[in-house]
Coordinates of C-alpha atoms and ligand atoms in Angstrom, one line a residue:
A894 CA 3.1 9.1 -6.8
V895 CA 2.9 6.4 -4.1
S896 CA -0.1 4.2 -4.6
Q897 CA 0.1 1.7 -1.7
G898 CA 0.6 1.7 2.0
M899 CA 3.9 1.0 3.8
L900 CA 2.9 -0.3 7.2
Y901 CA 5.8 -1.3 9.4
P902 CA 6.1 -5.1 9.2
R903 CA 4.8 -6.5 12.5
E904 CA 4.0 -10.0 13.5
T905 CA 0.3 -10.5 14.2
P906 CA -1.9 -13.6 14.4
T907 CA -2.2 -13.4 10.6
R908 CA 1.3 -12.3 9.6
E909 CA 4.7 -13.9 9.9
L910 CA 8.1 -12.3 9.7
K911 CA 11.6 -13.5 9.0
E912 CA 14.6 -11.2 9.5
L913 CA 17.4 -11.5 7.0
N914 CA 19.9 -9.5 9.0
G915 CA 23.4 -10.9 9.5
I916 CA 26.1 -11.7 7.0
W917 CA 25.5 -11.2 3.3
S918 CA 27.9 -11.9 0.3
F919 CA 29.2 -8.7 -1.2
R920 CA 31.1 -7.3 -4.1
A921 CA 31.8 -3.8 -5.3
D922 CA 31.8 -3.5 -9.1
R923 CA 35.1 -1.8 -9.7
S924 CA 35.0 -2.0 -13.5
P925 CA 35.7 1.5 -15.0
Q926 CA 32.1 2.1 -16.0
R927 CA 30.8 0.2 -12.9
D928 CA 28.6 -1.8 -15.2
E929 CA 30.2 -5.2 -15.3
G930 CA 27.5 -6.6 -12.9
F931 CA 24.8 -5.7 -15.4
Q932 CA 26.8 -6.8 -18.5
Q933 CA 27.5 -10.2 -16.9
Q934 CA 24.2 -10.4 -15.1
W935 CA 25.6 -11.2 -11.7
Y936 CA 22.0 -11.6 -10.4
K937 CA 21.5 -14.7 -12.6
R938 CA 23.8 -17.0 -10.6
P939 CA 25.1 -17.1 -7.1
L940 CA 27.4 -14.0 -6.7
R941 CA 30.5 -16.1 -5.8
E942 CA 30.3 -17.7 -9.3
S943 CA 30.9 -14.4 -11.1
G944 CA 33.9 -13.4 -9.0
P945 CA 35.3 -13.0 -5.5
V946 CA 32.9 -12.0 -2.7
I947 CA 33.5 -10.8 0.9
D948 CA 31.2 -11.0 3.9
M949 CA 29.3 -7.9 4.7
P950 CA 27.0 -7.2 7.7
V951 CA 23.4 -6.1 7.2
P952 CA 22.3 -3.6 8.4
A953 CA 25.4 -1.5 8.1
S954 CA 27.2 0.9 5.9
Y955 CA 29.9 -1.0 4.0
N956 CA 32.4 1.9 4.1
D957 CA 34.1 1.3 7.4
I958 CA 33.9 -2.5 7.6
T959 CA 37.2 -3.3 5.8
Q960 CA 40.7 -1.9 5.7
D961 CA 40.3 -1.0 2.0
I962 CA 40.2 2.8 1.3
G963 CA 39.0 2.0 -2.1
L964 CA 35.8 0.5 -0.6
R965 CA 35.5 3.2 2.0
D966 CA 35.3 5.9 -0.7
F967 CA 33.7 3.7 -3.4
I968 CA 31.2 5.3 -5.8
G969 CA 29.0 3.1 -7.9
W970 CA 27.2 -0.2 -7.7
V971 CA 27.8 -2.7 -4.9
W972 CA 26.1 -6.1 -4.9
Y973 CA 24.7 -7.9 -1.9
E974 CA 23.3 -11.4 -1.9
K975 CA 21.8 -13.8 0.6
E976 CA 20.4 -17.3 0.2
V977 CA 17.5 -18.0 2.5
W978 CA 15.1 -20.9 3.2
L979 CA 11.5 -20.0 3.3
P980 CA 9.2 -22.0 5.6
S981 CA 7.4 -24.5 3.5
R982 CA 4.1 -23.5 5.0
W983 CA 4.6 -20.1 3.4
L984 CA 5.2 -21.7 0.0
D985 CA 2.5 -24.4 0.3
D986 CA 0.0 -21.8 0.1
V987 CA 1.1 -19.1 -2.3
A988 CA -2.5 -18.7 -3.4
S989 CA -3.8 -17.4 -0.1
N990 CA -0.5 -15.9 1.2
R991 CA 1.4 -12.9 0.0
I992 CA 5.2 -13.0 0.6
L993 CA 6.9 -9.6 0.8
L994 CA 10.5 -8.6 0.8
R995 CA 11.1 -5.3 2.5
V996 CA 14.2 -3.2 2.8
G997 CA 14.1 -0.7 5.6
S998 CA 16.4 1.5 3.6
A999 CA 19.4 1.3 1.3
H1000 CA 21.5 4.2 0.0
Y1001 CA 20.9 5.4 -2.7
F1002 CA 19.4 3.6 -5.7
S1003 CA 18.5 -0.1 -5.4
I1004 CA 17.5 -2.9 -7.6
V1005 CA 16.3 -6.2 -6.1
W1006 CA 16.2 -9.6 -7.7
V1007 CA 14.8 -12.9 -6.3
N1008 CA 16.2 -16.0 -8.0
G1009 CA 17.5 -13.9 -10.8
V1010 CA 14.1 -12.1 -11.5
Q1011 CA 13.9 -8.4 -10.9
V1012 CA 11.2 -7.7 -8.3
T1013 CA 11.6 -4.0 -7.6
L1014 CA 13.8 -0.9 -7.8
H1015 CA 13.8 2.2 -5.6
E1016 CA 15.3 5.6 -5.7
G1017 CA 16.5 7.2 -2.5
G1018 CA 18.0 6.3 0.8
H1019 CA 16.4 6.6 4.3
L1020 CA 13.0 5.3 3.3
P1021 CA 11.6 1.7 3.0
F1022 CA 10.6 -0.2 -0.1
E1023 CA 9.2 -3.6 -0.7
A1024 CA 8.0 -6.1 -3.3
N1025 CA 5.5 -8.8 -3.4
I1026 CA 7.6 -11.8 -4.4
S1027 CA 5.0 -14.5 -4.2
S1028 CA 4.8 -15.1 -8.0
V1029 CA 8.6 -15.5 -8.2
L1030 CA 8.5 -18.2 -5.6
K1031 CA 6.1 -20.6 -7.2
G1032 CA 7.6 -24.0 -7.5
I1033 CA 10.7 -23.4 -5.4
L1034 CA 9.8 -25.7 -2.6
G1035 CA 12.9 -27.6 -1.6
T1036 CA 15.4 -25.1 -2.8
P1037 CA 16.7 -21.9 -1.1
C1038 CA 15.7 -18.5 -2.4
R1039 CA 18.5 -16.2 -3.6
I1040 CA 18.0 -12.5 -2.9
T1041 CA 20.3 -10.1 -4.8
I1042 CA 20.3 -6.3 -4.0
A1043 CA 22.5 -3.9 -6.1
V1044 CA 22.9 -0.5 -4.5
N1045 CA 24.4 2.6 -6.1
N1046 CA 25.4 5.6 -4.0
T1047 CA 26.0 8.0 -6.9
L1048 CA 24.3 11.3 -6.3
T1049 CA 23.3 13.7 -9.1
L1050 CA 21.9 17.2 -9.0
N1051 CA 18.4 15.7 -9.1
T1052 CA 18.7 13.2 -6.2
L1053 CA 17.9 14.0 -2.6
P1054 CA 20.3 14.9 -1.3
P1055 CA 21.9 16.2 -4.4
G1056 CA 25.6 15.6 -5.4
S1057 CA 27.6 15.5 -8.5
I1058 CA 30.4 13.5 -10.1
E1059 CA 33.4 15.5 -11.3
Y1060 CA 35.6 14.0 -14.0
M1061 CA 39.3 15.1 -13.7
N1062 CA 40.5 15.4 -17.2
D1063 CA 44.0 16.9 -16.8
P1064 CA 46.3 13.9 -17.6
T1065 CA 49.2 15.6 -15.9
R1066 CA 47.4 15.4 -12.6
Y1067 CA 45.0 12.5 -12.7
P1068 CA 45.0 9.0 -14.2
K1069 CA 42.6 8.4 -17.1
G1070 CA 38.9 8.1 -16.0
Y1071 CA 39.5 9.7 -12.6
F1072 CA 36.5 11.1 -10.9
V1073 CA 35.4 12.4 -7.5
Q1074 CA 32.0 12.9 -5.9
N1075 CA 31.1 16.4 -4.7
T1076 CA 28.4 17.0 -2.1
E1077 CA 27.1 20.1 -0.5
F1078 CA 26.1 18.5 2.7
D1079 CA 28.3 18.1 5.8
F1080 CA 28.2 14.4 6.5
F1081 CA 29.8 11.3 5.0
N1082 CA 27.9 9.8 2.2
Y1083 CA 27.7 6.4 3.9
A1084 CA 26.2 3.7 1.7
G1085 CA 24.9 0.2 1.7
I1086 CA 21.9 -1.6 3.2
H1087 CA 21.3 0.6 6.3
R1088 CA 18.2 -0.9 7.8
P1089 CA 16.7 -4.4 8.3
V1090 CA 15.8 -6.6 5.4
V1091 CA 12.8 -8.8 6.2
L1092 CA 10.5 -11.2 4.6
Y1093 CA 6.9 -11.2 5.8
T1094 CA 3.6 -12.5 4.9
T1095 CA 0.1 -11.2 4.7
P1096 CA -3.1 -12.9 3.7
S1097 CA -4.3 -12.4 0.1
V1098 CA -6.9 -9.9 1.2
Y1099 CA -4.9 -7.6 3.5
I1100 CA -4.8 -4.4 5.4
D1101 CA -2.7 -2.2 3.1
D1102 CA -2.7 1.1 5.1
I1103 CA -4.1 2.8 8.2
T1104 CA -4.3 6.5 8.7
I1105 CA -5.0 7.9 12.2
I1106 CA -5.8 11.5 13.1
T1107 CA -6.4 12.3 16.7
D1108 CA -8.3 15.2 18.4
I1109 CA -9.3 16.2 21.8
S1110 CA -12.5 17.8 23.1
D1111 CA -12.6 18.5 26.8
N1112 CA -11.5 15.2 28.3
T1113 CA -12.6 13.1 25.3
G1114 CA -10.0 11.8 22.9
L1115 CA -11.0 11.2 19.3
V1116 CA -9.3 8.7 17.2
I1117 CA -10.4 9.2 13.6
Y1118 CA -9.3 6.3 11.4
E1119 CA -9.2 5.1 7.9
V1120 CA -8.3 1.6 6.9
S1121 CA -7.5 0.6 3.4
V1122 CA -7.9 -3.0 2.3
V1123 CA -6.6 -4.6 -0.8
G1124 CA -7.5 -7.9 -2.5
S1125 CA -11.3 -7.8 -2.4
D1126 CA -14.2 -5.4 -2.7
Y1127 CA -16.2 -7.4 -0.2
Y1128 CA -14.9 -7.3 3.3
S1129 CA -15.7 -6.2 6.8
V1130 CA -13.5 -4.1 9.1
A1131 CA -13.7 -4.1 12.9
V1132 CA -11.4 -2.0 15.1
I1133 CA -10.7 -2.1 18.8
L1134 CA -8.8 0.4 20.8
R1135 CA -7.1 -0.9 23.9
C1136 CA -5.4 1.0 26.7
Q1137 CA -2.0 0.0 28.1
N1138 CA -3.3 -2.7 30.4
G1139 CA -5.1 -4.3 27.5
E1140 CA -8.7 -3.3 28.3
E1141 CA -11.0 -2.3 25.5
V1142 CA -11.8 1.3 25.6
A1143 CA -13.7 1.7 22.3
T1144 CA -14.7 -0.3 19.3
A1145 CA -16.2 0.4 15.8
V1146 CA -16.9 -1.3 12.5
G1147 CA -16.3 0.0 9.0
A1148 CA -13.2 1.1 7.1
I1149 CA -13.7 4.7 8.1
G1150 CA -14.8 5.8 11.5
Q1151 CA -14.2 7.6 14.7
L1152 CA -13.6 6.3 18.2
K1153 CA -14.3 8.3 21.4
V1154 CA -12.2 7.8 24.5
I1155 CA -13.7 9.4 27.6
N1156 CA -11.0 10.6 30.0
A1157 CA -8.3 9.8 27.5
N1158 CA -4.7 9.4 28.6
L1159 CA -3.1 11.9 26.3
W1160 CA 0.3 11.5 24.6
W1161 CA 2.5 14.0 26.3
P1162 CA 6.1 15.0 25.5
Y1163 CA 8.9 13.8 27.9
L1164 CA 9.1 16.1 31.0
M1165 CA 5.8 17.8 30.3
N1166 CA 3.8 15.2 32.2
E1167 CA 4.6 12.4 34.6
N1168 CA 3.3 9.9 32.1
P1169 CA 4.9 10.8 28.8
G1170 CA 4.3 8.9 25.6
Y1171 CA 1.1 7.2 26.5
L1172 CA 0.1 4.8 23.7
Y1173 CA -3.1 2.9 23.0
S1174 CA -3.2 0.0 20.7
F1175 CA -5.4 0.2 17.7
E1176 CA -6.3 -3.3 16.6
V1177 CA -7.7 -3.7 13.1
K1178 CA -9.4 -7.0 12.0
I1179 CA -10.7 -7.6 8.5
R1180 CA -12.7 -10.5 7.1
A1181 CA -13.3 -11.3 3.5
D1182 CA -14.9 -14.1 1.6
T1183 CA -12.6 -15.5 -1.1
D1184 CA -12.5 -18.4 -3.5
N1185 CA -10.3 -20.2 -0.9
G1186 CA -12.7 -19.5 2.0
V1187 CA -12.8 -16.8 4.6
C1188 CA -9.7 -14.7 4.8
E1189 CA -8.8 -12.7 7.9
D1190 CA -6.0 -10.1 8.5
V1191 CA -5.0 -8.4 11.8
Y1192 CA -2.7 -5.5 12.3
T1193 CA -2.1 -3.5 15.5
L1194 CA -0.8 0.0 15.5
P1195 CA 0.3 2.0 18.5
V1196 CA -1.7 5.3 18.7
G1197 CA -1.0 8.3 20.8
I1198 CA -3.9 10.8 21.3
R1199 CA -2.6 14.4 21.0
T1200 CA -3.0 17.6 19.1
V1201 CA -0.5 19.9 17.5
Q1202 CA -1.1 23.4 16.5
V1203 CA 0.7 26.7 15.7
S1204 CA -1.3 29.5 17.1
G1205 CA 0.0 33.0 16.9
Q1206 CA 3.6 32.7 18.0
Q1207 CA 3.1 29.6 20.0
F1208 CA 3.5 25.9 19.3
L1209 CA 0.8 24.0 21.1
I1210 CA 0.8 20.4 22.0
N1211 CA -2.5 19.3 23.6
G1212 CA -3.3 23.0 23.7
K1213 CA -0.3 23.9 25.9
P1214 CA 2.7 25.9 24.7
F1215 CA 5.6 23.7 24.0
Y1216 CA 9.3 24.8 24.0
F1217 CA 11.7 22.6 22.0
H1218 CA 14.8 22.1 24.1
G1219 CA 16.6 19.4 22.2
V1220 CA 19.2 18.3 19.8
N1221 CA 20.0 17.7 16.1
K1222 CA 21.2 14.2 15.5
H1223 CA 22.7 12.0 12.9
E1224 CA 22.5 8.3 12.3
D1225 CA 26.2 7.8 12.6
Y1226 CA 28.5 5.6 14.6
D1227 CA 31.9 3.9 14.5
I1228 CA 32.3 1.0 12.1
R1229 CA 28.6 0.6 11.2
G1230 CA 28.2 4.1 9.8
K1231 CA 24.5 4.6 9.2
G1232 CA 23.5 1.0 9.9
L1233 CA 20.8 0.6 12.5
D1234 CA 22.4 -0.6 15.7
W1235 CA 20.2 -1.3 18.7
S1236 CA 22.9 -0.6 21.3
T1237 CA 23.6 2.9 19.9
V1238 CA 19.9 3.6 19.5
L1239 CA 19.2 2.9 23.2
K1240 CA 22.3 4.6 24.4
D1241 CA 21.2 7.7 22.6
F1242 CA 17.8 7.6 24.1
N1243 CA 19.3 7.2 27.6
L1244 CA 21.6 10.2 26.9
L1245 CA 18.6 12.3 25.7
K1246 CA 16.8 11.6 28.9
W1247 CA 19.9 12.3 31.0
L1248 CA 20.2 15.6 29.2
G1249 CA 16.6 16.5 29.8
A1250 CA 16.1 16.9 26.0
N1251 CA 12.4 16.8 25.0
S1252 CA 12.9 16.8 21.2
F1253 CA 15.1 16.3 18.2
R1254 CA 15.2 17.0 14.5
T1255 CA 16.0 14.1 12.2
S1256 CA 18.8 16.1 10.6
H1257 CA 19.1 15.6 7.6
Y1258 CA 17.0 12.6 6.5
P1259 CA 14.4 10.4 7.9
Y1260 CA 15.7 8.1 10.7
A1261 CA 14.9 4.4 11.1
E1262 CA 11.3 3.5 11.9
E1263 CA 12.5 1.6 15.0
I1264 CA 13.8 5.0 16.3
M1265 CA 10.5 6.7 15.5
D1266 CA 8.7 4.0 17.5
L1267 CA 10.9 4.7 20.5
C1268 CA 10.2 8.4 20.2
D1269 CA 6.5 7.6 20.5
K1270 CA 7.1 5.4 23.5
Y1271 CA 9.3 7.8 25.4
G1272 CA 7.6 11.0 24.4
I1273 CA 10.4 12.5 22.5
V1274 CA 9.1 15.1 20.1
V1275 CA 10.4 15.0 16.5
I1276 CA 10.8 17.4 13.7
D1277 CA 10.8 14.9 10.8
E1278 CA 13.2 16.1 8.1
C1279 CA 13.3 14.7 4.6
P1280 CA 16.7 14.2 2.8
G1281 CA 16.4 17.7 1.2
V1282 CA 19.8 18.8 2.3
G1283 CA 22.3 20.7 0.1
I1284 CA 19.8 21.9 -2.5
R1285 CA 22.0 24.7 -3.6
Q1286 CA 22.6 24.5 -7.4
P1287 CA 20.1 26.0 -9.7
E1288 CA 19.6 22.7 -11.4
S1289 CA 18.5 21.2 -8.1
F1290 CA 15.5 23.6 -8.2
G1291 CA 14.4 22.4 -11.6
N1292 CA 11.3 20.3 -12.4
K1293 CA 13.0 17.0 -12.3
S1294 CA 14.3 17.6 -8.8
L1295 CA 11.0 19.1 -7.7
Q1296 CA 9.0 16.0 -8.9
H1297 CA 11.4 13.7 -7.0
H1298 CA 11.1 15.8 -3.9
L1299 CA 7.3 15.5 -4.0
V1300 CA 7.6 11.8 -4.2
V1301 CA 10.0 11.7 -1.3
M1302 CA 7.5 13.7 0.8
E1303 CA 4.8 11.2 -0.2
E1304 CA 7.0 8.3 1.0
L1305 CA 7.9 10.1 4.2
V1306 CA 4.4 11.1 5.1
R1307 CA 3.1 7.6 4.2
R1308 CA 5.7 6.1 6.5
D1309 CA 5.5 8.5 9.5
K1310 CA 2.0 9.9 9.5
N1311 CA 0.8 7.8 12.4
H1312 CA 3.6 8.7 14.8
P1313 CA 2.4 10.9 17.6
S1314 CA 6.0 12.0 18.2
V1315 CA 6.2 13.6 14.8
V1316 CA 4.9 17.2 15.3
M1317 CA 6.3 18.9 12.2
W1318 CA 7.7 18.1 8.8
S1319 CA 10.9 19.7 7.6
V1320 CA 11.2 19.7 3.8
A1321 CA 14.8 20.9 3.6
N1322 CA 17.9 22.0 5.3
E1323 CA 19.8 25.1 4.3
P1324 CA 18.7 25.2 0.6
A1325 CA 19.8 28.2 -1.5
S1326 CA 16.5 29.7 -0.6
Q1327 CA 17.5 33.2 -1.6
I1328 CA 17.7 32.3 -5.4
P1329 CA 14.6 33.0 -7.5
P1330 CA 13.3 29.5 -8.2
A1331 CA 13.3 28.8 -4.5
G1332 CA 9.9 30.6 -4.0
Y1333 CA 8.0 28.5 -6.4
Y1334 CA 9.9 25.4 -5.4
F1335 CA 9.1 25.7 -1.7
K1336 CA 5.5 26.8 -2.3
T1337 CA 5.0 23.6 -4.3
V1338 CA 6.8 21.2 -1.9
I1339 CA 5.1 22.7 1.2
G1340 CA 1.7 22.9 -0.5
H1341 CA 1.9 19.3 -1.6
T1342 CA 3.0 18.2 1.9
K1343 CA 0.0 20.1 3.4
Q1344 CA -2.3 18.2 1.1
L1345 CA -0.8 14.9 2.3
D1346 CA -1.1 15.9 5.9
N1347 CA -3.0 19.0 7.0
T1348 CA -2.6 18.2 10.7
R1349 CA 1.0 19.1 11.1
P1350 CA 2.9 22.3 10.7
I1351 CA 5.6 22.4 8.1
T1352 CA 9.0 24.1 8.0
Y1353 CA 12.3 24.1 6.3
V1354 CA 15.6 25.1 7.9
S1355 CA 17.1 28.3 6.6
N1356 CA 20.4 30.0 6.8
A1357 CA 19.6 32.6 4.2
N1358 CA 19.4 36.3 4.8
F1359 CA 16.0 37.1 6.2
E1360 CA 15.4 39.7 3.5
K1361 CA 16.3 37.4 0.6
D1362 CA 14.8 34.1 1.7
Q1363 CA 12.0 33.1 -0.7
G1364 CA 10.4 30.2 1.1
A1365 CA 9.6 31.6 4.5
P1366 CA 6.2 32.9 3.5
Y1367 CA 5.0 29.3 3.1
V1368 CA 6.3 27.8 6.4
D1369 CA 4.4 27.6 9.7
V1370 CA 7.5 27.9 11.8
I1371 CA 10.7 29.6 10.9
C1372 CA 13.8 27.5 11.6
V1373 CA 17.1 29.4 11.5
N1374 CA 20.7 28.1 11.7
S1375 CA 23.5 30.4 12.7
Y1376 CA 27.1 30.0 13.8
F1377 CA 28.1 33.4 15.2
S1378 CA 31.7 33.4 16.3
W1379 CA 32.4 30.3 14.3
Y1380 CA 31.8 30.6 10.5
H1381 CA 31.2 34.3 11.0
D1382 CA 33.7 36.3 13.0
P1383 CA 35.6 33.2 14.2
G1384 CA 37.0 33.7 17.6
H1385 CA 34.9 36.8 18.4
L1386 CA 32.6 35.6 21.2
E1387 CA 31.8 39.2 22.1
V1388 CA 29.6 39.7 18.9
I1389 CA 27.3 36.7 19.5
Q1390 CA 24.7 38.4 21.5
L1391 CA 24.4 41.4 19.3
Q1392 CA 24.2 39.3 16.2
L1393 CA 21.8 36.8 17.6
N1394 CA 19.4 39.5 18.9
N1395 CA 19.3 41.0 15.5
Q1396 CA 18.7 37.7 13.8
F1397 CA 15.6 37.0 15.9
D1398 CA 14.3 40.6 15.6
N1399 CA 14.7 40.6 11.9
W1400 CA 12.8 37.3 11.3
Y1401 CA 10.2 38.2 13.8
D1402 CA 9.5 41.7 12.5
K1403 CA 9.2 40.4 9.0
Y1404 CA 7.0 37.4 9.5
Q1405 CA 5.6 37.3 13.1
K1406 CA 5.9 33.6 13.0
P1407 CA 7.3 31.4 15.8
I1408 CA 11.0 30.8 15.4
I1409 CA 13.3 27.9 16.4
Q1410 CA 17.0 28.2 16.6
S1411 CA 17.5 25.0 14.7
E1412 CA 21.3 24.9 14.9
Y1413 CA 24.1 26.6 16.7
G1414 CA 27.4 25.3 18.1
A1415 CA 31.1 25.1 17.7
D1416 CA 33.7 22.4 16.8
T1417 CA 35.4 21.0 19.9
I1418 CA 38.1 18.5 20.1
P1419 CA 37.6 16.7 23.4
G1420 CA 40.4 17.3 25.8
F1421 CA 41.5 20.5 24.2
H1422 CA 41.5 23.3 26.8
N1423 CA 42.4 26.9 26.9
D1424 CA 41.5 29.9 29.1
P1425 CA 40.7 32.4 27.9
P1426 CA 38.7 30.3 25.5
L1427 CA 40.0 29.6 22.1
M1428 CA 38.3 27.9 19.1
F1429 CA 38.2 24.1 19.2
T1430 CA 38.6 23.9 23.0
E1431 CA 35.9 22.7 25.4
E1432 CA 35.9 26.2 27.0
Y1433 CA 35.1 27.8 23.7
Q1434 CA 32.1 25.5 23.0
A1435 CA 30.8 26.1 26.5
I1436 CA 30.9 29.9 26.2
V1437 CA 29.3 29.9 22.8
L1438 CA 26.5 28.0 24.3
K1439 CA 26.2 30.4 27.2
H1440 CA 26.0 33.5 24.9
Y1441 CA 23.3 31.8 22.8
H1442 CA 21.3 30.8 25.9
A1443 CA 21.4 34.4 27.3
V1444 CA 19.7 35.7 24.1
L1445 CA 17.3 32.7 23.8
D1446 CA 16.0 33.3 27.3
E1447 CA 15.3 37.0 26.4
K1448 CA 13.7 36.2 23.1
R1449 CA 11.2 33.6 24.3
K1450 CA 8.8 36.6 24.8
K1451 CA 9.3 37.4 21.1
G1452 CA 8.3 34.2 19.4
V1453 CA 11.3 32.0 20.0
I1454 CA 9.8 28.5 20.6
G1455 CA 12.9 26.3 20.7
E1456 CA 16.6 25.6 20.5
L1457 CA 18.3 22.6 19.1
I1458 CA 22.0 22.2 19.6
W1459 CA 24.3 21.3 16.7
N1460 CA 25.1 18.5 17.4
F1461 CA 24.2 15.7 19.8
A1462 CA 27.4 13.8 18.9
D1463 CA 30.4 14.1 16.7
F1464 CA 29.9 12.5 13.3
M1465 CA 31.8 11.6 10.2
T1466 CA 32.1 13.9 7.2
A1467 CA 33.9 14.0 3.8
Q1468 CA 37.6 14.9 4.2
T1469 CA 38.2 18.7 4.0
V1470 CA 40.6 21.1 5.6
T1471 CA 37.8 22.3 8.1
R1472 CA 37.1 18.8 9.5
V1473 CA 39.4 16.9 11.9
V1474 CA 38.2 13.3 11.3
G1475 CA 34.7 14.5 11.0
N1476 CA 32.5 17.3 12.4
K1477 CA 33.3 17.9 16.1
K1478 CA 30.4 20.0 17.1
G1479 CA 28.9 17.2 19.3
I1480 CA 28.3 17.8 22.9
F1481 CA 29.1 14.1 23.1
T1482 CA 31.9 12.4 21.3
R1483 CA 31.2 10.0 18.5
Q1484 CA 31.5 7.3 21.2
R1485 CA 28.9 9.1 23.2
Q1486 CA 31.1 10.4 26.1
P1487 CA 30.3 13.9 27.3
K1488 CA 32.3 17.1 26.6
S1489 CA 32.1 19.9 29.1
S1490 CA 29.2 21.5 27.2
A1491 CA 27.0 18.4 27.8
F1492 CA 26.8 19.3 31.5
I1493 CA 25.9 22.9 30.7
L1494 CA 23.2 21.8 28.4
R1495 CA 22.0 19.3 30.9
D1496 CA 21.7 22.0 33.6
R1497 CA 19.8 24.2 31.3
Y1498 CA 17.4 21.6 29.9
W1499 CA 16.3 20.4 33.3
K1500 CA 15.7 24.0 34.4
L1501 CA 13.7 24.7 31.3
A1502 CA 11.7 21.5 31.9
N1503 CA 10.9 22.5 35.5
N1504 CA 9.8 26.0 34.5
T1505 CA 7.2 24.8 31.9
Ligands
GCB2631 C1 25.1 23.6 9.1 C2 24.5 22.3 8.5 C3 25.0 21.1 9.2 C4 26.5 21.2 9.4 C5 26.8 22.4 10.3 C6 28.3 22.6 10.5 O1 24.6 24.6 9.0 O2 23.1 22.3 8.5 O3 24.7 20.0 8.3 O4 27.1 20.0 9.9 O5 26.3 23.5 9.8 O6 28.8 22.2 11.5 O7 28.9 23.2 9.6

């Protein structure tokens, strides 16, 4: 279980930050067992001394950076290293300063050394981890500090997402020791250090975590807070809430408390209000007496005041029915793969606004914290999905997997609990939820997540038959994926409406819960045209959308509360006979240029926005 906070590293008057992004030294361990790096202790000396290195950007997936197919499809340990100088004022004062090394995310299993000493390890991509490295740095004044990070992208039936290695033992067909990685999720298993690596400081007594819950009564906003402080038992806490122009609107003292904001500016979704995404700043100051004198720490968190509630068949934000008209995304782009890239991030937000989309699902893993911050700021509503995608083999429902899934939910809730944009957790995508262990599995994962956060609804995304699905009794909102006239009855556009109507009626009649069409779509190669519409043409994608929309409009009366297109943009997948250089169901190309369907969706979303 997670035992400490994971506040986003921000500069404040008491905290300094140094980004380690840029070029790192890199080597993939190509030894047959992938264990040479550990045998030879590559972390003990500069990496270039144990063999050849190449330059590798951070953050980025390493897969598409070189011309080497062996690296693109590499499975096993890769080694990253960077030498950095720490400001001497950080080192002068290791007694009253903590120095932390934080990795925004690395895929999948990571071990971190500083000057040859292991400081932490972490299982799982898409979520941050950090280590206090102060003790390792004692006495290094005048020498650079060497950071080594080994990352292994091997997936097993117990990782999230699950995967498996298959050894090919037929010597007439494969060389000795040949293996491949199999996955049951439809995106390329990009790997490497995907998000920023930073060093930052905190005082020795420090704000470890902050939890904010907001509520509204009449025009008064309530900000209920809890601050946890580590490093001393004797400290004082003072908090100030400021509005966007910097004025104080409320103050309090104490680690736990409640602030009242009369005539609060609420956090509203994009297009639901002329002032979406209103954020206050919640400033926390602590003071403690220590052996080295008075110690102060300051941290400021953006806070949006809003409520979320499922009531009957409605999804309410600030008490008003909310209809999700949005997209499913991926962190995926040319060359950098899943590496955080500011240009792509901002282009995507501009496209979401152009489209009139008010929401997205983080299919199929948590996105960068930097993206979540922008969702808060712009009022983009988020269904926050954990990496539980492709849970399909019986072993992936066993206790080992389950325990890991619970930890991943703890890490996700810890990271994202304070984002007003996050209105629902999704604990999985398309698991084999019809097989017997799925009932207990989802009851446990959802129950645990509710204990961590009882303010947000919880879902998982199902493509199981409504009669056989075992997890739906535990969700607050039913999310259903369907691909009528694509995977089912390919080419038969005329059956979409009948099948979709039945889909909604079946789920509704069985559970009377609100339903989101969490995926629908069709692969489309930009520039392919045919009339009458044929699969893979722009006309076909457009007409699939129109059939879905006709039914969605009808079913809003019967509990349908949202629609998320699959997918915002084309993205890379493993190579198979059904994928033409990746999945082409984007309404934008991978380079973010519109296909015909983007204009249809844009028309629709703006109309939906103006009707609500
Ligand atoms: C799905 C999956 C998604 C795939 C999509 C497809 O149901 O949830 O990850 O990419 O279908 O296009 O096959």
